[in-house]
Structures are given as structure tokens and as C-alpha cells.
Coordinates of C-alpha atoms in Angstrom, one line a residue:
X85 CA 40.6 93.3 137.5
X86 CA 39.6 92.0 140.9
X87 CA 39.5 88.5 139.5
X88 CA 42.9 88.8 138.1
X89 CA 44.3 90.2 141.4
X90 CA 42.7 87.2 143.2
X91 CA 44.4 84.8 140.9
X92 CA 47.7 86.6 141.2
X93 CA 47.8 86.6 145.0
X94 CA 48.0 82.9 145.5
X95 CA 50.7 82.7 142.8
X96 CA 52.7 85.3 144.6
X97 CA 52.3 83.4 147.9
X98 CA 53.4 80.3 146.1
X99 CA 56.5 81.9 144.8
X100 CA 57.4 83.2 148.3
X101 CA 56.7 79.8 149.8
X102 CA 58.9 78.1 147.2
X103 CA 61.7 80.6 148.0
X104 CA 61.4 79.8 151.7
X105 CA 61.5 76.1 151.1
X106 CA 64.5 76.4 148.8
X107 CA 66.3 78.5 151.5
X108 CA 65.5 75.9 154.1
X109 CA 66.7 73.1 151.8
X110 CA 70.0 74.9 151.2
X111 CA 70.5 75.4 154.9
X112 CA 69.8 71.8 155.6
X113 CA 72.3 70.7 152.9
X114 CA 74.9 73.0 154.3
X115 CA 74.5 71.6 157.8
X116 CA 74.6 68.1 156.4
X117 CA 77.7 68.8 154.4
X118 CA 79.5 70.2 157.5
X119 CA 78.6 67.2 159.6
X120 CA 79.4 64.6 157.0
X121 CA 82.8 66.3 156.2
X122 CA 83.6 66.6 159.8
X123 CA 82.9 62.9 160.5
X124 CA 85.0 61.7 157.5
X125 CA 87.9 64.1 158.2
X126 CA 88.0 63.2 161.9
X127 CA 87.2 59.5 161.6
X128 CA 89.8 58.8 158.9
X129 CA 92.3 61.5 159.9
X130 CA 95.3 61.8 162.2
X131 CA 93.2 63.0 165.3
X132 CA 96.3 64.6 166.8
X133 CA 99.7 66.1 165.9
X134 CA 103.0 66.4 167.6
X135 CA 103.5 69.7 165.9
X136 CA 100.8 72.0 167.3
X137 CA 102.9 75.1 166.9
X138 CA 100.0 77.5 166.6
X139 CA 98.5 76.2 169.8
X140 CA 101.8 76.7 171.5
X141 CA 102.1 80.2 170.1
X142 CA 98.6 81.0 171.3
X143 CA 99.4 79.8 174.7
X144 CA 102.6 81.8 174.9
X145 CA 100.7 84.8 173.7
X146 CA 98.1 84.4 176.4
X147 CA 101.0 84.4 178.9
X148 CA 102.4 87.6 177.4
X149 CA 105.1 86.3 175.1
X150 CA 105.5 86.6 171.3
X151 CA 108.4 84.1 171.6
X152 CA 108.4 80.5 172.8
X153 CA 109.0 79.6 176.4
X154 CA 109.4 75.9 177.1
X155 CA 106.9 75.9 180.0
X156 CA 104.1 77.2 177.7
X157 CA 105.0 75.1 174.6
X158 CA 103.7 71.7 173.5
X159 CA 106.6 69.5 172.4
X160 CA 109.2 72.3 172.4
X161 CA 111.7 69.8 171.0
X162 CA 109.8 69.7 167.7
X163 CA 109.8 73.5 167.0
X164 CA 110.9 74.9 163.7
X165 CA 112.7 77.8 165.1
X166 CA 113.5 81.3 164.1
X167 CA 116.1 82.8 166.4
X168 CA 116.6 86.5 166.9
X169 CA 118.1 88.7 169.5
X170 CA 117.2 92.2 168.2
X171 CA 120.2 92.3 165.9
X172 CA 120.7 89.1 163.9
X173 CA 120.4 85.3 163.9
X174 CA 121.6 83.8 167.2
X175 CA 121.6 81.0 169.7
X176 CA 121.1 81.0 173.4
X177 CA 124.0 79.8 175.6
X178 CA 124.0 76.0 175.9
X179 CA 121.8 75.3 172.8
X180 CA 122.8 71.8 171.5
X181 CA 122.5 73.0 167.9
X182 CA 125.4 75.5 168.3
X183 CA 128.0 73.2 166.6
X184 CA 125.9 73.0 163.5
X185 CA 126.1 76.7 162.6
X186 CA 129.2 78.3 161.1
X187 CA 130.3 81.6 162.7
X188 CA 127.7 81.2 165.3
X189 CA 126.5 84.1 167.5
X190 CA 125.7 83.2 171.1
X191 CA 123.8 85.8 173.0
X192 CA 121.9 85.9 176.3
X193 CA 119.1 87.9 174.6
X194 CA 118.5 85.3 171.9
X195 CA 114.8 84.3 171.7
X196 CA 113.0 81.5 169.8
X197 CA 110.1 82.5 167.6
X198 CA 107.6 80.8 165.2
X199 CA 108.6 81.4 161.6
X200 CA 105.0 81.3 160.4
X201 CA 102.2 84.0 160.3
X202 CA 99.8 84.5 163.2
X203 CA 96.5 84.0 161.4
X204 CA 96.0 80.3 162.6
X205 CA 97.2 81.4 166.0
X206 CA 94.4 83.9 166.3
X207 CA 92.0 81.2 165.2
X208 CA 93.3 78.9 167.9
X209 CA 93.3 81.5 170.7
X210 CA 89.7 81.0 172.0
X211 CA 90.2 77.2 172.3
X212 CA 93.5 77.6 174.0
X213 CA 92.0 80.2 176.4
X214 CA 89.5 77.6 177.5
X215 CA 91.5 74.4 177.3
X216 CA 95.0 75.6 177.6
X217 CA 97.9 73.5 176.2
X218 CA 95.6 70.4 176.0
X219 CA 93.6 72.0 173.2
X220 CA 93.6 69.6 170.2
X221 CA 94.9 71.5 167.1
X222 CA 93.9 68.7 164.8
X223 CA 90.3 68.9 166.0
X224 CA 90.2 72.6 165.3
X225 CA 91.7 72.0 161.8
X226 CA 89.0 69.4 161.1
X227 CA 86.3 71.9 162.2
X228 CA 87.7 74.6 159.9
X229 CA 88.0 72.1 157.1
X230 CA 84.4 70.9 157.6
X231 CA 83.2 74.5 157.6
X232 CA 84.7 75.0 154.2
X233 CA 82.3 72.5 152.7
X234 CA 79.1 74.7 152.9
X235 CA 80.9 77.6 151.4
X236 CA 82.1 75.5 148.5
X237 CA 78.6 74.2 148.0
X238 CA 77.2 77.7 147.9
X239 CA 79.8 78.8 145.3
X240 CA 79.0 75.7 143.2
X241 CA 75.5 77.0 143.0
X242 CA 76.8 79.9 141.0
X243 CA 77.9 77.5 138.2
X244 CA 75.2 74.8 138.1
X245 CA 71.5 74.9 138.8
X246 CA 71.4 71.1 139.3
X247 CA 71.7 69.9 142.9
X248 CA 73.5 66.7 142.0
X249 CA 76.2 68.6 140.1
X250 CA 76.6 71.1 143.0
X251 CA 77.2 68.3 145.4
X252 CA 79.6 66.5 143.0
X253 CA 81.6 69.7 142.7
X254 CA 81.6 70.1 146.4
X255 CA 82.8 66.5 146.8
X256 CA 85.6 67.2 144.3
X257 CA 87.1 70.0 146.5
X258 CA 86.5 68.4 149.9
X259 CA 87.4 64.8 149.1
X260 CA 89.1 64.9 145.7
X261 CA 92.0 67.2 146.6
X262 CA 94.8 67.1 149.2
X263 CA 92.8 69.5 151.3
X264 CA 91.3 66.4 152.8
X265 CA 94.7 65.2 153.9
X266 CA 95.8 68.6 155.1
X267 CA 92.7 69.5 157.1
X268 CA 92.8 66.0 158.7
X269 CA 96.4 66.5 159.7
X270 CA 96.3 69.6 161.9
X271 CA 100.1 70.0 162.1
X272 CA 101.8 73.4 161.8
X273 CA 102.0 73.7 158.0
X274 CA 98.7 71.9 157.3
X275 CA 96.7 73.9 159.8
X276 CA 98.0 77.1 158.0
X277 CA 96.9 75.6 154.7
X278 CA 93.5 74.7 156.1
X279 CA 92.7 78.1 157.5
X280 CA 94.0 79.9 154.5
X281 CA 91.9 77.8 152.2
X282 CA 88.8 78.4 154.3
X283 CA 89.3 82.1 154.2
X284 CA 90.1 82.3 150.5
X285 CA 86.9 80.4 149.7
X286 CA 85.0 82.9 151.9
X287 CA 86.6 85.7 149.9
X288 CA 85.6 84.0 146.6
X289 CA 82.0 83.7 147.9
X290 CA 81.9 87.5 148.5
X291 CA 83.4 88.1 145.1
X292 CA 81.2 86.0 142.8
X293 CA 78.2 84.7 144.8
X294 CA 77.4 87.7 147.0
X295 CA 79.6 90.4 145.7
X296 CA 80.8 92.6 148.6
X297 CA 84.3 94.2 148.2
X298 CA 84.6 95.0 151.9
X299 CA 84.0 91.4 153.0
X300 CA 86.0 90.0 150.1
X301 CA 89.0 92.2 151.1
X302 CA 88.7 91.1 154.8
X303 CA 88.6 87.4 154.0
X304 CA 91.6 87.8 151.6
X305 CA 93.4 89.6 154.5
X306 CA 92.6 86.7 156.9
X307 CA 93.9 84.2 154.3
X308 CA 97.1 86.3 154.0
X309 CA 97.5 86.2 157.8
X310 CA 97.5 82.4 157.5
X311 CA 99.7 82.1 154.4
X312 CA 101.5 85.2 153.1
X313 CA 101.5 83.9 149.6
X314 CA 97.7 84.2 149.5
X315 CA 98.2 87.9 148.9
X316 CA 99.2 87.2 145.4
X317 CA 95.7 85.8 144.7
X318 CA 94.4 89.4 145.2
X319 CA 94.5 89.9 141.4
X320 CA 91.5 87.5 141.2
X321 CA 89.4 90.1 143.1
X322 CA 90.8 93.0 141.1
X323 CA 89.7 91.4 137.9
X324 CA 86.4 89.8 139.1
X325 CA 85.3 93.2 140.6
X326 CA 85.9 95.0 137.3
X327 CA 82.1 95.4 136.7
X328 CA 81.9 97.3 140.1
X329 CA 84.9 99.6 139.8
X330 CA 85.2 100.2 136.1
X331 CA 82.7 102.7 134.6
X332 CA 82.0 102.0 130.9
X333 CA 81.3 104.7 128.4
X334 CA 77.7 103.7 127.9
X335 CA 77.1 104.2 131.6
X336 CA 79.3 107.2 132.1
X337 CA 78.5 109.9 129.5
X338 CA 80.6 108.3 126.8
X339 CA 83.8 108.2 128.9
X340 CA 85.7 105.5 130.8
X341 CA 85.9 106.1 134.5
X342 CA 86.6 104.6 137.8
X343 CA 84.2 104.0 140.7
X344 CA 86.3 104.5 143.8
X345 CA 83.7 103.1 146.3
X346 CA 84.4 99.3 145.7
X347 CA 88.2 100.0 145.5
X348 CA 88.2 101.8 148.8
X349 CA 85.9 99.2 150.3
X350 CA 88.2 96.3 149.3
X351 CA 91.2 98.1 150.6
X352 CA 89.4 98.9 153.8
X353 CA 88.7 95.2 154.4
X354 CA 92.2 94.1 153.5
X355 CA 94.2 96.9 155.3
X356 CA 93.7 95.8 159.0
X357 CA 95.1 92.4 158.3
X358 CA 98.2 93.8 156.5
X359 CA 98.7 96.1 159.5
X360 CA 98.4 93.2 162.0
X361 CA 101.0 91.2 160.1
X362 CA 103.3 94.2 159.9
X363 CA 103.0 95.0 163.7
X364 CA 103.5 91.4 164.7
X365 CA 106.6 91.1 162.5
X366 CA 108.0 94.3 163.8
X367 CA 107.6 93.3 167.4
X368 CA 109.3 90.1 166.8
X369 CA 112.0 90.9 164.2
X370 CA 112.3 94.7 164.1
X371 CA 110.9 94.8 160.6
X372 CA 107.3 94.7 159.3
X373 CA 108.4 92.7 156.3
X374 CA 110.3 90.0 158.1
X375 CA 108.1 87.0 158.8
X376 CA 110.9 84.9 160.4
X377 CA 112.1 83.0 157.4
X378 CA 115.2 85.1 157.3
X379 CA 116.2 83.8 160.7
X380 CA 115.0 80.3 160.4
X381 CA 117.2 77.5 161.7
X382 CA 117.5 75.3 158.6
X383 CA 118.8 78.1 156.4
X384 CA 121.6 78.8 158.9
X385 CA 122.7 75.3 159.9
X386 CA 125.8 74.1 158.1
X387 CA 124.6 70.6 157.4
X388 CA 121.4 71.9 155.8
X389 CA 123.1 74.4 153.5
X390 CA 122.8 72.0 150.4
X391 CA 119.0 72.6 150.7
X392 CA 119.5 76.3 150.2
X393 CA 122.3 76.6 147.6
X394 CA 120.9 80.0 146.3
X395 CA 119.5 81.3 149.5
X396 CA 115.9 81.1 150.6
X397 CA 114.3 82.6 147.4
X398 CA 115.8 82.3 143.9
X399 CA 114.4 81.9 140.4
X400 CA 116.7 78.9 140.0
X401 CA 114.5 76.8 142.3
X402 CA 111.7 76.9 139.7
X403 CA 112.7 73.7 137.9
X404 CA 112.5 71.5 141.0
X405 CA 109.0 72.9 141.9
X406 CA 107.8 72.1 138.4
X407 CA 109.1 68.6 138.7
X408 CA 107.1 68.0 141.9
X409 CA 104.0 69.8 140.8
X410 CA 103.7 68.1 137.4
X411 CA 105.9 65.0 137.4
X412 CA 106.1 63.5 140.9
X413 CA 104.4 60.1 141.0
X414 CA 103.6 57.5 143.7
X415 CA 106.1 54.7 144.3
X416 CA 105.3 51.7 142.2
X417 CA 106.4 48.2 142.9
X418 CA 107.3 48.4 146.6
X419 CA 106.9 45.4 148.8
X420 CA 105.3 46.4 152.2
X421 CA 106.2 44.4 155.3
X422 CA 104.3 41.1 155.8
X423 CA 103.3 41.2 152.1
X424 CA 105.8 38.7 150.7
X425 CA 106.4 39.2 147.0
X426 CA 103.4 41.4 146.4
X427 CA 103.8 44.8 144.8
X428 CA 102.2 48.0 146.1
X429 CA 101.5 51.5 145.0
X430 CA 102.2 53.9 147.8
X431 CA 102.3 57.7 148.1
X432 CA 105.7 59.4 147.8
X433 CA 106.5 61.5 150.8
X434 CA 108.4 63.8 148.5
X435 CA 105.2 64.9 146.8
X436 CA 102.9 63.9 143.9
X437 CA 101.8 65.9 140.8
X438 CA 98.6 67.9 141.1
X439 CA 97.1 66.0 138.2
X440 CA 97.9 62.7 139.8
X441 CA 96.2 63.5 143.1
X442 CA 93.3 65.4 141.4
X443 CA 92.9 64.3 137.8
X444 CA 89.9 66.5 137.4
X445 CA 92.1 69.5 137.5
X446 CA 93.3 68.7 134.0
X447 CA 90.0 70.2 132.9
X448 CA 91.1 73.7 134.2
X449 CA 93.5 74.1 131.3
X450 CA 90.7 73.7 128.8
X451 CA 88.1 75.9 130.5
X452 CA 87.0 78.6 128.0
X453 CA 89.2 77.3 125.2
X454 CA 86.4 77.4 122.6
X455 CA 88.5 76.4 119.6
X456 CA 87.9 72.8 118.8
X457 CA 91.2 72.1 117.0
X458 CA 93.2 73.8 119.8
X459 CA 91.3 71.7 122.4
X460 CA 91.8 68.5 120.6
X461 CA 95.5 68.9 119.9
X462 CA 96.1 70.2 123.4
X463 CA 94.2 67.2 124.9
X464 CA 96.3 64.8 122.9
X465 CA 99.6 66.5 123.9
X466 CA 98.7 66.7 127.6
X467 CA 97.5 63.0 127.5
X468 CA 100.8 62.0 125.9
X469 CA 102.8 64.0 128.5
X470 CA 100.9 62.4 131.4
X471 CA 101.3 58.9 129.9
X472 CA 105.1 59.4 129.5
X473 CA 105.4 60.6 133.1
X474 CA 103.3 57.8 134.5
X475 CA 104.9 55.0 132.5
X476 CA 108.4 56.3 133.4
X477 CA 107.4 56.1 137.1
X478 CA 105.9 52.6 136.7
X479 CA 108.9 51.4 134.8
X480 CA 111.0 51.9 138.0
X481 CA 109.3 48.7 139.3
X482 CA 111.1 46.6 136.8
X483 CA 114.2 48.7 136.5
X484 CA 113.6 49.7 132.9
X485 CA 115.7 52.2 131.0
X486 CA 112.6 54.3 130.6
X487 CA 112.7 55.0 134.4
X488 CA 115.7 57.2 133.9
X489 CA 114.8 58.7 130.6
X490 CA 115.1 62.5 130.6
X491 CA 113.9 64.6 127.7
X492 CA 115.9 67.7 126.9
X493 CA 114.7 71.0 128.4
X494 CA 111.9 69.3 130.1
X495 CA 109.9 68.8 126.9
X496 CA 107.5 66.5 128.6
X497 CA 106.1 69.5 130.5
X498 CA 105.7 71.7 127.5
X499 CA 102.1 70.6 126.8
X500 CA 101.0 71.8 130.3
X501 CA 102.6 75.3 129.7
X502 CA 101.2 75.6 126.2
X503 CA 97.6 74.8 127.4
X504 CA 97.9 77.2 130.3
X505 CA 99.0 79.8 127.8
X506 CA 96.1 78.9 125.5
X507 CA 93.7 79.1 128.4
X508 CA 94.9 82.6 129.3
X509 CA 94.8 83.7 125.7
X510 CA 91.2 82.6 125.1
X511 CA 90.0 84.1 128.4
X512 CA 91.3 87.5 127.3
X513 CA 90.1 87.1 123.7
X514 CA 86.6 86.1 125.0
X515 CA 86.7 88.7 127.7
X516 CA 85.7 86.1 130.3
X517 CA 86.4 87.8 133.5
X518 CA 86.1 84.8 135.8
X519 CA 88.6 82.6 133.8
X520 CA 91.0 85.5 133.5
X521 CA 90.6 86.3 137.2
X522 CA 91.4 82.7 138.1
X523 CA 94.6 82.6 136.0
X524 CA 95.5 86.1 137.4
X525 CA 95.5 84.4 140.8
X526 CA 97.1 81.1 139.9
X527 CA 100.1 82.3 137.9
X528 CA 101.6 84.9 140.2
X529 CA 101.0 82.7 143.3
X530 CA 102.6 79.8 141.6
X531 CA 105.6 81.9 140.6
X532 CA 106.2 83.1 144.1
X533 CA 106.0 79.6 145.4
X534 CA 108.4 78.3 142.7
X535 CA 111.1 80.7 143.9
X536 CA 111.2 79.2 147.4
X537 CA 114.0 76.8 148.2
X538 CA 111.8 74.0 149.6
X539 CA 109.2 72.1 147.6
X540 CA 107.1 71.0 150.6
X541 CA 109.3 68.1 151.8
X542 CA 107.3 65.3 153.6
X543 CA 103.9 65.7 152.1
X544 CA 101.0 64.0 150.3
X545 CA 100.6 65.7 146.9
X546 CA 102.1 69.1 146.3
X547 CA 101.0 71.0 149.4
X548 CA 102.0 74.4 148.2
X549 CA 99.5 74.0 145.4
X550 CA 96.7 74.4 148.0
X551 CA 97.4 78.1 147.8
X552 CA 95.9 78.2 144.3
X553 CA 93.7 75.0 144.4
X554 CA 90.5 77.0 145.0
X555 CA 91.0 78.8 141.7
X556 CA 91.7 75.5 139.8
X557 CA 88.5 74.2 141.4
X558 CA 86.6 77.3 140.1
X559 CA 87.9 76.7 136.6
X560 CA 86.7 73.1 136.8
X561 CA 83.3 74.2 138.1
X562 CA 82.9 76.6 135.3
X563 CA 84.0 74.0 132.8
X564 CA 81.4 71.5 133.9
X565 CA 78.5 73.9 134.7
X566 CA 75.2 72.4 133.8
X567 CA 76.8 70.1 131.2
X568 CA 78.0 67.3 133.4
X569 CA 79.4 64.4 131.3
X570 CA 80.2 60.8 132.3
X571 CA 83.9 61.4 131.9
X572 CA 83.6 64.4 134.2
X573 CA 82.2 62.1 136.8
X574 CA 84.9 59.6 136.2
X575 CA 87.6 62.1 136.7
X576 CA 86.0 63.4 140.0
X577 CA 85.6 59.8 141.3
X578 CA 89.2 59.0 140.4
X579 CA 90.3 62.1 142.4
X580 CA 88.3 61.0 145.4
X581 CA 89.7 57.5 145.2
X582 CA 93.3 58.7 145.0
X583 CA 92.9 61.0 148.0
X584 CA 91.0 58.3 150.0
X585 CA 93.9 55.9 149.4
X586 CA 96.4 58.6 150.4
X587 CA 94.6 59.3 153.6
X588 CA 94.3 55.6 154.5
X589 CA 97.9 54.8 153.7
X590 CA 99.3 57.7 155.7
X591 CA 96.9 57.8 158.7
X592 CA 95.8 54.2 159.1
X593 CA 98.1 51.6 157.5
X594 CA 101.5 50.6 158.9
X595 CA 103.6 53.8 158.7
X596 CA 106.5 51.7 157.4
X597 CA 104.6 51.1 154.3
X598 CA 105.4 54.7 153.3
X599 CA 109.1 55.1 153.0
X600 CA 109.7 54.2 156.7
X601 CA 108.2 57.5 157.8
X602 CA 105.6 57.9 160.6
X603 CA 103.5 60.3 158.6
X604 CA 101.3 61.4 161.5
X605 CA 104.4 62.5 163.4
X606 CA 106.7 63.6 160.5
X607 CA 104.3 64.6 157.8
X608 CA 104.4 68.2 158.9
X609 CA 108.0 68.4 160.0
X610 CA 110.0 69.4 157.0
X611 CA 109.1 72.3 154.6

């Protein structure tokens, strides 16, 4: 017995030593991923923005104002304004925009507010407190973006035990999606997207890697403070935490039951952030549910009314969102300046389809679909739809009739909807909680976005899709797992190549190459 114990002791020490080494390796990789991502995002990114609205709001807040005062605001001429005087939409006396508004109200109590949530403002507060109005919002955005990389890597470890696959999945999210473009921009919209994505990945980590309902709820709340639409992703956590809050008969005396502790914990983590949002909204607009969109300038200006034919939110806006999210392509055949007769492929500032900027996301629709015939037929239909959309866009270069071809009822998009339906069906039939949870986040979040009047305006890719991109990435990670195939690698590398080209076109090449827009200045202006 003593001999056996003697032999067991070194083995135990060896296991402990291996665990320590593994932990150190993981920490080293996380640090390296942060540094590498930061260097790439900063080195190839915008490095500054003329729309640092969150820094301006933080500076005004530090001076005791929830509204904007010109002396505390960076580039006040660029503000996307929400105007309110305690009663209704208004303008201050002498405002040059007064002639653009029908039945205008001019009041001396009219104040200018930011129409966006305060989450990114709170993130920027420490930097503004130290550096004031000179604080670089793009630098902070890049830091937050780079901090996302280690979290993504740790989550990837939940799906694959192979280090190479974990790193490849991390590269897919950090460099193969428009998160790269957004985090490198730092402007008002993109900073909100960056912070929301960081917090939602932190929430996912505390849901599936280190389950903790309190922390998951808090991180979801922080994401909600950055982008209100992120609250719709809450169903992901409701579903993924089922093993914690649902008591099964075999474990509960033969009866189904509910364990309240994780539910209360999740609500306790989320509630303070909901309260903060409500208080800030009430102090600004006299209603906890008014974020500022109801009093935003574009929706009230006469010349911008065609952009809001059915108000700010309406189900009839769904079709144009679907067209951007699934059909928008780059511009083929343009001739950049100083290029002679050469043709170019450049990003469209009106948006690009999610599968065009991240081809690997096509895998998400097939995750968990374990019926070979359905998968094969679905893959053929989706490939045909993509080919039709792509060739229709390419044909614009030679003014072909195909460029204007329109199929009735948007039939070209039907394969996408069918495969999403199939993915949901199989996730429920197979009782796969993770897949079901992902679609429970993606679908309602997408529907809320689809009801909004704007589709993102000047952008690379479909920026609203960033609200559910982390869950598409989860589906791809689960699809690949430990069974990485060469065509998986090809799709991921293609996604990285597309996003690299988009970043280079917009931030480094002649701005006139992209529709005459200066993307660094205008890429975060309209939406």
C-alpha cells in the first residue's frame, strides 16, 4: 500500500503541474491575442473620429449636464441631435435648422441631447476625467475591441480541445467579421457596437464557459446600456440556463419544478442596468422608456421625411433590411481615380450582406441539422441563391439585363429563410439547448432591428447585424468543433480577406475610391 501511495504522489503532482502549465499557457495566449488585436486594429484603423459623441457626453456629464453644451462638446456641429424642452420636440431660438421643420416649436427651454444610450459614455468617463475633451474615443474603442479577443478565445475552448481550432475561431470573430471595422472606427455608432459586443461576449462566457447567472445578467445589462436591442438576446440566457433553473422529475421527486435561485440571480444582475437606463431617460425626456429616438432631428425634418414614411418603427421596413442583410453586394466594375480603364471591386457604403462579409456564417444555418438530405438540398438552394445575388451584382459592370432582374416575392431569399427554419426545427427536435438558445437570441433581435426605419446608412457590411453576430459565431464554433475541415478553413480565410480589404479601402486608400465618401469622417454619420 505504501508503494502504491508513493507511486501515486508523483502522478498527482504531475497532474497539478500540468494544470498550472496549461493555465499559464492560456493566460499567455490571452495576453498575446489582446496585444496582437490591438496592434492590428490600431495600426490599420481610423485612429480618430470626428464623431466622438460619447466622449462629449461624458465631458458634459462631468460638468453637471445631461444635455450638450457647445463649450463641453467636441465637434458640436456633427451632433445627431434629440431636442426636448420638457414637453415636446423643439428648437432653440436662432437654430439654423428651424426652416427644415414643419410646424416648428421654438422655445427658450429647448435642450440638445444625445439620442443614444449611456453605456459607452460610462465606459469613456474615466478617460475623459483624466484627459478631458482630448481623450481619443477611437483609441478606447480599439482597446475594448482588443479585450474582446481573449474572451472569444476562452469561449472557443468550450467547443474545441485543439489549440489551432480555438485560435482560428477567434480569428474568425476578430478579423473575419465587421467587428474589426467597427472597433477600429470609434465613431458614435461603432463605439456603441464595440462595447455592446464586448459585454455580450462576457455574458456568453458566464453562460456557457463559467456558468454564473448573476454575472451573465450583469453583462447582458451592460450590453443593453450600450445598445438597447441587446435586451432581446436575453432569451439566449433563459434557454441556456435551463439546466440550472428547471428541476426535472428524476431529480425532484417525480415532479417538474423551478429553482428560483438562478432566476433571481440573473434578474439581480440585470436589474440595476435597466434601472440606470430608465433613470437617465426620465431625467432627459420625462419618460423611462424614451431613449431619444422619438425626438431625434432626422425624423422631424421636412426634407428627411421620405426616410421615415411609416414613422420610426414599422413592420413595413422589414423588406429593405432583408435586402441589405442578405442581398447587398460590393460595387463591381468601378474605375478608381488614376486607374485608367481598370475595374475595381469596392465596398458599398449602403451595406453588404452578412454572408458576403463573413462567408463562414453560412455554416450557422446548418449547425445541428443532422438530416443528410435536408442538409444537401438546403446547401444547394443556398448556394444557388448566393450565386444569383452575386452574379446579378457583377452583371451591373457590363449593364446586363440580369442586373435589374427581380424575382417575384423575393424568391431568391427563400432558401435562407427555409434553412433558418430547418435549423430551429432540428434544434428543438434534438433538444440541443445551445443551438436553440442562439436562434432564440438571433430571431427576436433581428425582428426588432428590421422594424427600424434606417438600415444602417453609411457602413461596411450590415452593422445592425453586430447585435446578433456573437450568436452566429457560436453556431459556427459548434458546427466546427473538433472536426475542422479544409473548406471550413477556406471560408474563415475568405472572411478575413474580405474584412481586411474593407478596412484597407475605407481607412487607407483614397476615400474617393468608395463612392466619393470620406469614410473616416462620414462612416458613422448616418444611421
